[in-house]
Amino acid sequence: MKQIIYLAALVIIIYGCNTQEGKVPPGNEVILGIFGGMGPEATADLYRQILEVTSAEKDQEHIPTLIFSNPVVPDRMESIADGGNLIKPYLRFSVRKLESAGASFIAIPCNTVHYFYDYMQAAVNIPIIHMIRETANEVAGNYPGIKKVGLLATTGTIESGLYNKELEANGFEVLTPVDSIEINLVMKAVYGIKSKTDPQLNEDLLAMAGQHLADLGAEVIVLGCTEIPLAYNPDRVNLPVVNATRVLAERAVEIYREMKDGDE
């Protein structure tokens, strides 16, 4: 008898859920999806930046957001080296998880993983913001008179040529740290940020790397790794900075408004 009651209750629940399909509550017509976890601190920073960028006086004026933090995604630099064989199933699963959960578009706070942007975009039917392209456009829009852009990023991002492609298309020369600086300063700081070890040392390392780019002739510095803004102090290097995480946050808010206005 109890089994019959439980079965009847289950049928009622399923029927009730099915009858509600397609009925989206007002205000939830457009939802931002964030594919994060690469790393978790950078994901939290993006969401904080989105909150800062959003013009809201009450909770209901903020952006409905789904965050899927998937920190088990394999190392992005190693994945580029192996052609993506190991990482691709994680990327496909993650973006599809957000789409199936109801996301209208996706932001990914990890520069290096944009090496696989085309693969991820092909896996879903909703747009994914191209973080690196948007950052290059931001540099072009705000600094049209400069010629040399310094790039602080992971070795994988630099070697992939992702920023070079987008920035050079806008007429800029891209300056990157020499190998010894990249390994001993930038990457050491990135992994230090991820492991939450010695914040002051991480800041010092990135300040030296930033000054190195200034000495090479950079006129603006792009922070092209989502960990780097967590420790980079712009007051220690006399150059303007373009923070890719901030650019992604601003573009996410813009796209949300555009989609929302289009649905009204």
PDB file of C-alpha atoms in Angstrom:
ATOM      1  CA  MET A   1       0.000   0.000   0.000  1.00  0.00           C
ATOM      2  CA  LYS A   2       2.843   2.379   0.891  1.00  0.00           C
ATOM      3  CA  GLN A   3       4.503   1.627  -2.438  1.00  0.00           C
ATOM      4  CA  ILE A   4       1.293   2.587  -4.265  1.00  0.00           C
ATOM      5  CA  ILE A   5       1.088   5.861  -2.325  1.00  0.00           C
ATOM      6  CA  TYR A   6       4.741   6.672  -3.076  1.00  0.00           C
ATOM      7  CA  LEU A   7       4.217   5.857  -6.753  1.00  0.00           C
ATOM      8  CA  ALA A   8       1.120   8.035  -6.898  1.00  0.00           C
ATOM      9  CA  ALA A   9       3.007  10.886  -5.251  1.00  0.00           C
ATOM     10  CA  LEU A  10       5.847  10.486  -7.745  1.00  0.00           C
ATOM     11  CA  VAL A  11       3.428  10.601 -10.667  1.00  0.00           C
ATOM     12  CA  ILE A  12       1.860  13.776  -9.285  1.00  0.00           C
ATOM     13  CA  ILE A  13       5.281  15.410  -8.873  1.00  0.00           C
ATOM     14  CA  ILE A  14       6.379  14.484 -12.392  1.00  0.00           C
ATOM     15  CA  TYR A  15       3.070  15.597 -13.875  1.00  0.00           C
ATOM     16  CA  GLY A  16       3.227  18.852 -11.958  1.00  0.00           C
ATOM     17  CA  CYS A  17       6.760  19.523 -13.214  1.00  0.00           C
ATOM     18  CA  ASN A  18       5.828  18.732 -16.794  1.00  0.00           C
ATOM     19  CA  THR A  19       2.846  21.056 -16.757  1.00  0.00           C
ATOM     20  CA  GLN A  20       5.137  23.904 -15.718  1.00  0.00           C
ATOM     21  CA  GLU A  21       7.611  23.439 -18.574  1.00  0.00           C
ATOM     22  CA  GLY A  22       8.046  26.510 -20.705  1.00  0.00           C
ATOM     23  CA  LYS A  23       6.681  28.840 -18.034  1.00  0.00           C
ATOM     24  CA  VAL A  24       9.600  31.086 -17.187  1.00  0.00           C
ATOM     25  CA  PRO A  25       9.053  33.433 -14.220  1.00  0.00           C
ATOM     26  CA  PRO A  26       9.324  37.140 -15.083  1.00  0.00           C
ATOM     27  CA  GLY A  27      12.932  38.286 -14.859  1.00  0.00           C
ATOM     28  CA  ASN A  28      14.396  34.866 -15.645  1.00  0.00           C
ATOM     29  CA  GLU A  29      14.073  35.088 -19.422  1.00  0.00           C
ATOM     30  CA  VAL A  30      17.823  35.717 -19.763  1.00  0.00           C
ATOM     31  CA  ILE A  31      20.373  33.931 -17.571  1.00  0.00           C
ATOM     32  CA  LEU A  32      24.161  34.267 -17.575  1.00  0.00           C
ATOM     33  CA  GLY A  33      26.122  31.041 -17.282  1.00  0.00           C
ATOM     34  CA  ILE A  34      29.658  31.083 -15.895  1.00  0.00           C
ATOM     35  CA  PHE A  35      31.902  28.100 -16.602  1.00  0.00           C
ATOM     36  CA  GLY A  36      34.471  28.463 -13.868  1.00  0.00           C
ATOM     37  CA  GLY A  37      36.843  26.544 -11.667  1.00  0.00           C
ATOM     38  CA  MET A  38      39.947  27.424 -13.719  1.00  0.00           C
ATOM     39  CA  GLY A  39      40.680  28.490 -11.028  1.00  0.00           C
ATOM     40  CA  PRO A  40      38.027  28.926  -8.354  1.00  0.00           C
ATOM     41  CA  GLU A  41      39.440  32.232  -7.067  1.00  0.00           C
ATOM     42  CA  ALA A  42      39.338  33.672 -10.577  1.00  0.00           C
ATOM     43  CA  THR A  43      35.721  32.546 -10.899  1.00  0.00           C
ATOM     44  CA  ALA A  44      34.809  34.317  -7.678  1.00  0.00           C
ATOM     45  CA  ASP A  45      36.639  37.413  -8.909  1.00  0.00           C
ATOM     46  CA  LEU A  46      34.631  37.473 -12.143  1.00  0.00           C
ATOM     47  CA  TYR A  47      31.358  37.296 -10.246  1.00  0.00           C
ATOM     48  CA  ARG A  48      32.513  40.073  -7.927  1.00  0.00           C
ATOM     49  CA  GLN A  49      33.423  42.189 -10.964  1.00  0.00           C
ATOM     50  CA  ILE A  50      29.989  41.533 -12.485  1.00  0.00           C
ATOM     51  CA  LEU A  51      28.355  42.729  -9.271  1.00  0.00           C
ATOM     52  CA  GLU A  52      30.488  45.887  -9.377  1.00  0.00           C
ATOM     53  CA  VAL A  53      29.678  46.603 -13.019  1.00  0.00           C
ATOM     54  CA  THR A  54      25.947  46.005 -12.663  1.00  0.00           C
ATOM     55  CA  SER A  55      23.922  49.109 -11.938  1.00  0.00           C
ATOM     56  CA  ALA A  56      21.535  47.832  -9.283  1.00  0.00           C
ATOM     57  CA  GLU A  57      19.847  49.351  -6.262  1.00  0.00           C
ATOM     58  CA  LYS A  58      18.172  46.145  -5.070  1.00  0.00           C
ATOM     59  CA  ASP A  59      18.611  42.376  -5.369  1.00  0.00           C
ATOM     60  CA  GLN A  60      16.070  42.038  -8.171  1.00  0.00           C
ATOM     61  CA  GLU A  61      18.105  44.324 -10.446  1.00  0.00           C
ATOM     62  CA  HIS A  62      21.141  42.023 -10.496  1.00  0.00           C
ATOM     63  CA  ILE A  63      21.755  39.465 -13.236  1.00  0.00           C
ATOM     64  CA  PRO A  64      20.358  35.930 -12.837  1.00  0.00           C
ATOM     65  CA  THR A  65      23.478  33.777 -12.956  1.00  0.00           C
ATOM     66  CA  LEU A  66      24.319  30.085 -13.061  1.00  0.00           C
ATOM     67  CA  ILE A  67      27.877  29.304 -11.941  1.00  0.00           C
ATOM     68  CA  PHE A  68      29.328  25.889 -12.706  1.00  0.00           C
ATOM     69  CA  SER A  69      32.736  25.728 -11.064  1.00  0.00           C
ATOM     70  CA  ASN A  70      34.473  22.637 -12.413  1.00  0.00           C
ATOM     71  CA  PRO A  71      37.977  22.631 -10.886  1.00  0.00           C
ATOM     72  CA  VAL A  72      38.704  19.074 -12.062  1.00  0.00           C
ATOM     73  CA  VAL A  73      39.171  20.294 -15.650  1.00  0.00           C
ATOM     74  CA  PRO A  74      42.689  19.129 -16.616  1.00  0.00           C
ATOM     75  CA  ASP A  75      45.600  21.567 -16.746  1.00  0.00           C
ATOM     76  CA  ARG A  76      45.083  23.860 -19.719  1.00  0.00           C
ATOM     77  CA  MET A  77      48.741  24.183 -20.705  1.00  0.00           C
ATOM     78  CA  GLU A  78      49.245  20.422 -20.685  1.00  0.00           C
ATOM     79  CA  SER A  79      46.017  20.042 -22.662  1.00  0.00           C
ATOM     80  CA  ILE A  80      47.232  22.375 -25.393  1.00  0.00           C
ATOM     81  CA  ALA A  81      50.392  20.288 -25.654  1.00  0.00           C
ATOM     82  CA  ASP A  82      48.448  17.021 -26.061  1.00  0.00           C
ATOM     83  CA  GLY A  83      45.991  18.424 -28.593  1.00  0.00           C
ATOM     84  CA  GLY A  84      43.099  18.542 -26.151  1.00  0.00           C
ATOM     85  CA  ASN A  85      42.467  14.805 -25.986  1.00  0.00           C
ATOM     86  CA  LEU A  86      42.047  14.794 -22.216  1.00  0.00           C
ATOM     87  CA  ILE A  87      40.369  18.154 -21.670  1.00  0.00           C
ATOM     88  CA  LYS A  88      37.720  18.190 -24.398  1.00  0.00           C
ATOM     89  CA  PRO A  89      35.206  15.895 -22.653  1.00  0.00           C
ATOM     90  CA  TYR A  90      35.320  18.187 -19.593  1.00  0.00           C
ATOM     91  CA  LEU A  91      34.799  21.288 -21.704  1.00  0.00           C
ATOM     92  CA  ARG A  92      31.902  19.796 -23.631  1.00  0.00           C
ATOM     93  CA  PHE A  93      30.276  18.511 -20.443  1.00  0.00           C
ATOM     94  CA  SER A  94      30.637  21.867 -18.672  1.00  0.00           C
ATOM     95  CA  VAL A  95      29.226  24.152 -21.352  1.00  0.00           C
ATOM     96  CA  ARG A  96      26.388  21.723 -22.072  1.00  0.00           C
ATOM     97  CA  LYS A  97      25.611  21.515 -18.359  1.00  0.00           C
ATOM     98  CA  LEU A  98      25.098  25.272 -18.289  1.00  0.00           C
ATOM     99  CA  GLU A  99      23.017  25.227 -21.457  1.00  0.00           C
ATOM    100  CA  SER A 100      20.772  22.438 -20.182  1.00  0.00           C
ATOM    101  CA  ALA A 101      20.373  24.275 -16.869  1.00  0.00           C
ATOM    102  CA  GLY A 102      18.951  27.271 -18.713  1.00  0.00           C
ATOM    103  CA  ALA A 103      21.867  29.598 -19.426  1.00  0.00           C
ATOM    104  CA  SER A 104      21.271  32.030 -22.299  1.00  0.00           C
ATOM    105  CA  PHE A 105      24.977  32.722 -22.873  1.00  0.00           C
ATOM    106  CA  ILE A 106      28.282  31.756 -21.273  1.00  0.00           C
ATOM    107  CA  ALA A 107      31.324  33.557 -19.857  1.00  0.00           C
ATOM    108  CA  ILE A 108      34.508  31.620 -19.089  1.00  0.00           C
ATOM    109  CA  PRO A 109      37.008  33.293 -16.723  1.00  0.00           C
ATOM    110  CA  CYS A 110      40.104  31.516 -18.025  1.00  0.00           C
ATOM    111  CA  ASN A 111      42.189  32.914 -20.860  1.00  0.00           C
ATOM    112  CA  THR A 112      44.187  29.789 -21.662  1.00  0.00           C
ATOM    113  CA  VAL A 113      41.121  27.592 -22.185  1.00  0.00           C
ATOM    114  CA  HIS A 114      40.060  29.895 -25.027  1.00  0.00           C
ATOM    115  CA  TYR A 115      42.513  27.896 -27.114  1.00  0.00           C
ATOM    116  CA  PHE A 116      39.560  25.498 -27.325  1.00  0.00           C
ATOM    117  CA  TYR A 117      36.959  28.225 -27.899  1.00  0.00           C
ATOM    118  CA  ASP A 118      35.766  26.939 -31.277  1.00  0.00           C
ATOM    119  CA  TYR A 119      35.336  23.438 -29.863  1.00  0.00           C
ATOM    120  CA  MET A 120      33.276  24.694 -26.923  1.00  0.00           C
ATOM    121  CA  GLN A 121      31.152  27.009 -29.056  1.00  0.00           C
ATOM    122  CA  ALA A 122      30.362  24.169 -31.456  1.00  0.00           C
ATOM    123  CA  ALA A 123      29.163  22.053 -28.518  1.00  0.00           C
ATOM    124  CA  VAL A 124      26.278  24.377 -27.581  1.00  0.00           C
ATOM    125  CA  ASN A 125      23.583  26.454 -29.234  1.00  0.00           C
ATOM    126  CA  ILE A 126      24.068  29.528 -27.063  1.00  0.00           C
ATOM    127  CA  PRO A 127      26.818  32.145 -27.491  1.00  0.00           C
ATOM    128  CA  ILE A 128      30.068  31.984 -25.549  1.00  0.00           C
ATOM    129  CA  ILE A 129      31.841  35.285 -24.996  1.00  0.00           C
ATOM    130  CA  HIS A 130      35.341  35.284 -26.515  1.00  0.00           C
ATOM    131  CA  MET A 131      37.251  36.805 -23.618  1.00  0.00           C
ATOM    132  CA  ILE A 132      40.470  37.413 -25.526  1.00  0.00           C
ATOM    133  CA  ARG A 133      38.801  38.994 -28.550  1.00  0.00           C
ATOM    134  CA  GLU A 134      36.805  41.312 -26.312  1.00  0.00           C
ATOM    135  CA  THR A 135      39.961  42.310 -24.449  1.00  0.00           C
ATOM    136  CA  ALA A 136      41.773  43.121 -27.689  1.00  0.00           C
ATOM    137  CA  ASN A 137      38.801  45.220 -28.773  1.00  0.00           C
ATOM    138  CA  GLU A 138      38.922  47.025 -25.436  1.00  0.00           C
ATOM    139  CA  VAL A 139      42.585  47.918 -25.958  1.00  0.00           C
ATOM    140  CA  ALA A 140      41.859  49.149 -29.477  1.00  0.00           C
ATOM    141  CA  GLY A 141      38.917  51.223 -28.307  1.00  0.00           C
ATOM    142  CA  ASN A 142      40.610  52.847 -25.335  1.00  0.00           C
ATOM    143  CA  TYR A 143      44.200  53.182 -26.591  1.00  0.00           C
ATOM    144  CA  PRO A 144      44.006  53.820 -30.345  1.00  0.00           C
ATOM    145  CA  GLY A 145      47.230  55.824 -30.439  1.00  0.00           C
ATOM    146  CA  ILE A 146      49.591  53.252 -28.991  1.00  0.00           C
ATOM    147  CA  LYS A 147      51.659  50.679 -30.849  1.00  0.00           C
ATOM    148  CA  LYS A 148      53.101  48.259 -28.268  1.00  0.00           C
ATOM    149  CA  VAL A 149      51.039  46.142 -25.860  1.00  0.00           C
ATOM    150  CA  GLY A 150      52.674  44.201 -23.046  1.00  0.00           C
ATOM    151  CA  LEU A 151      51.096  40.868 -22.149  1.00  0.00           C
ATOM    152  CA  LEU A 152      51.223  39.176 -18.765  1.00  0.00           C
ATOM    153  CA  ALA A 153      49.749  35.698 -19.171  1.00  0.00           C
ATOM    154  CA  THR A 154      50.447  32.018 -18.665  1.00  0.00           C
ATOM    155  CA  THR A 155      53.043  30.370 -20.840  1.00  0.00           C
ATOM    156  CA  GLY A 156      50.258  28.388 -22.502  1.00  0.00           C
ATOM    157  CA  THR A 157      48.329  31.504 -23.446  1.00  0.00           C
ATOM    158  CA  ILE A 158      51.449  33.191 -24.808  1.00  0.00           C
ATOM    159  CA  GLU A 159      52.599  30.171 -26.796  1.00  0.00           C
ATOM    160  CA  SER A 160      49.110  29.617 -28.205  1.00  0.00           C
ATOM    161  CA  GLY A 161      49.314  33.019 -29.903  1.00  0.00           C
ATOM    162  CA  LEU A 162      45.712  33.798 -28.957  1.00  0.00           C
ATOM    163  CA  TYR A 163      46.410  37.351 -27.845  1.00  0.00           C
ATOM    164  CA  ASN A 164      48.904  37.949 -30.633  1.00  0.00           C
ATOM    165  CA  LYS A 165      46.277  37.038 -33.215  1.00  0.00           C
ATOM    166  CA  GLU A 166      43.612  39.355 -31.802  1.00  0.00           C
ATOM    167  CA  LEU A 167      45.886  42.270 -30.899  1.00  0.00           C
ATOM    168  CA  GLU A 168      47.889  42.171 -34.124  1.00  0.00           C
ATOM    169  CA  ALA A 169      44.614  42.211 -36.052  1.00  0.00           C
ATOM    170  CA  ASN A 170      44.048  45.603 -34.414  1.00  0.00           C
ATOM    171  CA  GLY A 171      47.498  46.829 -35.451  1.00  0.00           C
ATOM    172  CA  PHE A 172      49.378  46.320 -32.181  1.00  0.00           C
ATOM    173  CA  GLU A 173      52.787  44.792 -31.557  1.00  0.00           C
ATOM    174  CA  VAL A 174      52.646  42.336 -28.650  1.00  0.00           C
ATOM    175  CA  LEU A 175      55.492  42.262 -26.141  1.00  0.00           C
ATOM    176  CA  THR A 176      55.865  39.270 -23.820  1.00  0.00           C
ATOM    177  CA  PRO A 177      58.378  38.534 -21.056  1.00  0.00           C
ATOM    178  CA  VAL A 178      61.598  36.763 -21.943  1.00  0.00           C
ATOM    179  CA  ASP A 179      61.560  33.079 -20.968  1.00  0.00           C
ATOM    180  CA  SER A 180      63.439  33.525 -17.690  1.00  0.00           C
ATOM    181  CA  ILE A 181      61.015  36.230 -16.530  1.00  0.00           C
ATOM    182  CA  GLU A 182      57.985  34.212 -17.652  1.00  0.00           C
ATOM    183  CA  ILE A 183      59.089  31.104 -15.764  1.00  0.00           C
ATOM    184  CA  ASN A 184      60.641  32.624 -12.649  1.00  0.00           C
ATOM    185  CA  LEU A 185      58.284  35.549 -12.127  1.00  0.00           C
ATOM    186  CA  VAL A 186      54.952  35.225 -13.938  1.00  0.00           C
ATOM    187  CA  MET A 187      54.315  31.483 -13.681  1.00  0.00           C
ATOM    188  CA  LYS A 188      55.706  31.350 -10.156  1.00  0.00           C
ATOM    189  CA  ALA A 189      53.230  34.065  -9.169  1.00  0.00           C
ATOM    190  CA  VAL A 190      50.310  32.378 -10.956  1.00  0.00           C
ATOM    191  CA  TYR A 191      50.848  29.103  -9.139  1.00  0.00           C
ATOM    192  CA  GLY A 192      51.476  30.998  -5.912  1.00  0.00           C
ATOM    193  CA  ILE A 193      48.099  32.698  -6.284  1.00  0.00           C
ATOM    194  CA  LYS A 194      46.395  29.371  -6.942  1.00  0.00           C
ATOM    195  CA  SER A 195      47.975  27.826  -3.847  1.00  0.00           C
ATOM    196  CA  LYS A 196      47.385  30.967  -1.744  1.00  0.00           C
ATOM    197  CA  THR A 197      51.024  31.182  -0.700  1.00  0.00           C
ATOM    198  CA  ASP A 198      52.841  34.423   0.170  1.00  0.00           C
ATOM    199  CA  PRO A 199      50.579  37.124  -1.355  1.00  0.00           C
ATOM    200  CA  GLN A 200      53.283  39.778  -1.012  1.00  0.00           C
ATOM    201  CA  LEU A 201      55.772  37.672  -2.941  1.00  0.00           C
ATOM    202  CA  ASN A 202      53.215  37.146  -5.708  1.00  0.00           C
ATOM    203  CA  GLU A 203      52.660  40.898  -5.927  1.00  0.00           C
ATOM    204  CA  ASP A 204      56.405  41.545  -6.013  1.00  0.00           C
ATOM    205  CA  LEU A 205      56.984  38.977  -8.765  1.00  0.00           C
ATOM    206  CA  LEU A 206      54.270  40.440 -10.977  1.00  0.00           C
ATOM    207  CA  ALA A 207      55.464  43.993 -10.345  1.00  0.00           C
ATOM    208  CA  MET A 208      58.920  43.002 -11.579  1.00  0.00           C
ATOM    209  CA  ALA A 209      57.416  41.296 -14.620  1.00  0.00           C
ATOM    210  CA  GLY A 210      55.300  44.355 -15.373  1.00  0.00           C
ATOM    211  CA  GLN A 211      58.319  46.643 -15.096  1.00  0.00           C
ATOM    212  CA  HIS A 212      60.198  44.303 -17.427  1.00  0.00           C
ATOM    213  CA  LEU A 213      57.491  44.856 -20.063  1.00  0.00           C
ATOM    214  CA  ALA A 214      57.651  48.611 -19.480  1.00  0.00           C
ATOM    215  CA  ASP A 215      61.410  48.498 -20.028  1.00  0.00           C
ATOM    216  CA  LEU A 216      60.829  46.635 -23.305  1.00  0.00           C
ATOM    217  CA  GLY A 217      58.690  49.542 -24.500  1.00  0.00           C
ATOM    218  CA  ALA A 218      55.145  48.493 -23.643  1.00  0.00           C
ATOM    219  CA  GLU A 219      52.651  51.354 -23.531  1.00  0.00           C
ATOM    220  CA  VAL A 220      49.845  49.412 -21.867  1.00  0.00           C
ATOM    221  CA  ILE A 221      49.768  46.067 -20.072  1.00  0.00           C
ATOM    222  CA  VAL A 222      47.112  43.426 -20.617  1.00  0.00           C
ATOM    223  CA  LEU A 223      46.490  41.138 -17.666  1.00  0.00           C
ATOM    224  CA  GLY A 224      45.774  38.061 -19.753  1.00  0.00           C
ATOM    225  CA  CYS A 225      45.444  35.493 -16.990  1.00  0.00           C
ATOM    226  CA  THR A 226      42.530  35.545 -14.560  1.00  0.00           C
ATOM    227  CA  GLU A 227      44.805  34.838 -11.579  1.00  0.00           C
ATOM    228  CA  ILE A 228      47.129  37.759 -12.263  1.00  0.00           C
ATOM    229  CA  PRO A 229      44.670  40.578 -11.353  1.00  0.00           C
ATOM    230  CA  LEU A 230      44.312  38.981  -7.917  1.00  0.00           C
ATOM    231  CA  ALA A 231      47.903  39.990  -7.093  1.00  0.00           C
ATOM    232  CA  TYR A 232      48.973  42.599  -9.656  1.00  0.00           C
ATOM    233  CA  ASN A 233      49.268  46.095  -8.175  1.00  0.00           C
ATOM    234  CA  PRO A 234      48.932  48.682 -10.989  1.00  0.00           C
ATOM    235  CA  ASP A 235      50.377  51.388  -8.756  1.00  0.00           C
ATOM    236  CA  ARG A 236      53.785  49.709  -8.877  1.00  0.00           C
ATOM    237  CA  VAL A 237      54.244  49.997 -12.646  1.00  0.00           C
ATOM    238  CA  ASN A 238      53.695  53.321 -14.379  1.00  0.00           C
ATOM    239  CA  LEU A 239      51.568  51.948 -17.227  1.00  0.00           C
ATOM    240  CA  PRO A 240      47.826  51.688 -17.809  1.00  0.00           C
ATOM    241  CA  VAL A 241      46.338  48.227 -17.382  1.00  0.00           C
ATOM    242  CA  VAL A 242      43.595  46.344 -19.201  1.00  0.00           C
ATOM    243  CA  ASN A 243      42.218  43.590 -16.987  1.00  0.00           C
ATOM    244  CA  ALA A 244      40.717  40.785 -19.094  1.00  0.00           C
ATOM    245  CA  THR A 245      38.493  39.692 -16.199  1.00  0.00           C
ATOM    246  CA  ARG A 246      37.014  43.171 -15.940  1.00  0.00           C
ATOM    247  CA  VAL A 247      36.464  43.271 -19.694  1.00  0.00           C
ATOM    248  CA  LEU A 248      34.649  39.933 -19.527  1.00  0.00           C
ATOM    249  CA  ALA A 249      32.461  41.180 -16.684  1.00  0.00           C
ATOM    250  CA  GLU A 250      31.539  44.355 -18.547  1.00  0.00           C
ATOM    251  CA  ARG A 251      30.753  42.477 -21.744  1.00  0.00           C
ATOM    252  CA  ALA A 252      28.645  39.926 -19.864  1.00  0.00           C
ATOM    253  CA  VAL A 253      26.533  42.713 -18.402  1.00  0.00           C
ATOM    254  CA  GLU A 254      26.195  44.372 -21.822  1.00  0.00           C
ATOM    255  CA  ILE A 255      25.091  41.134 -23.493  1.00  0.00           C
ATOM    256  CA  TYR A 256      22.608  40.446 -20.716  1.00  0.00           C
ATOM    257  CA  ARG A 257      21.044  43.885 -21.210  1.00  0.00           C
ATOM    258  CA  GLU A 258      20.958  43.429 -24.986  1.00  0.00           C
ATOM    259  CA  MET A 259      19.280  40.027 -24.711  1.00  0.00           C
ATOM    260  CA  LYS A 260      16.850  41.228 -22.064  1.00  0.00           C
ATOM    261  CA  ASP A 261      15.859  44.274 -24.116  1.00  0.00           C
ATOM    262  CA  GLY A 262      15.366  42.010 -27.121  1.00  0.00           C
ATOM    263  CA  ASP A 263      12.938  39.824 -25.162  1.00  0.00           C
ATOM    264  CA  GLU A 264      10.815  42.731 -23.988  1.00  0.00           C
TER     265      GLU A 264
END
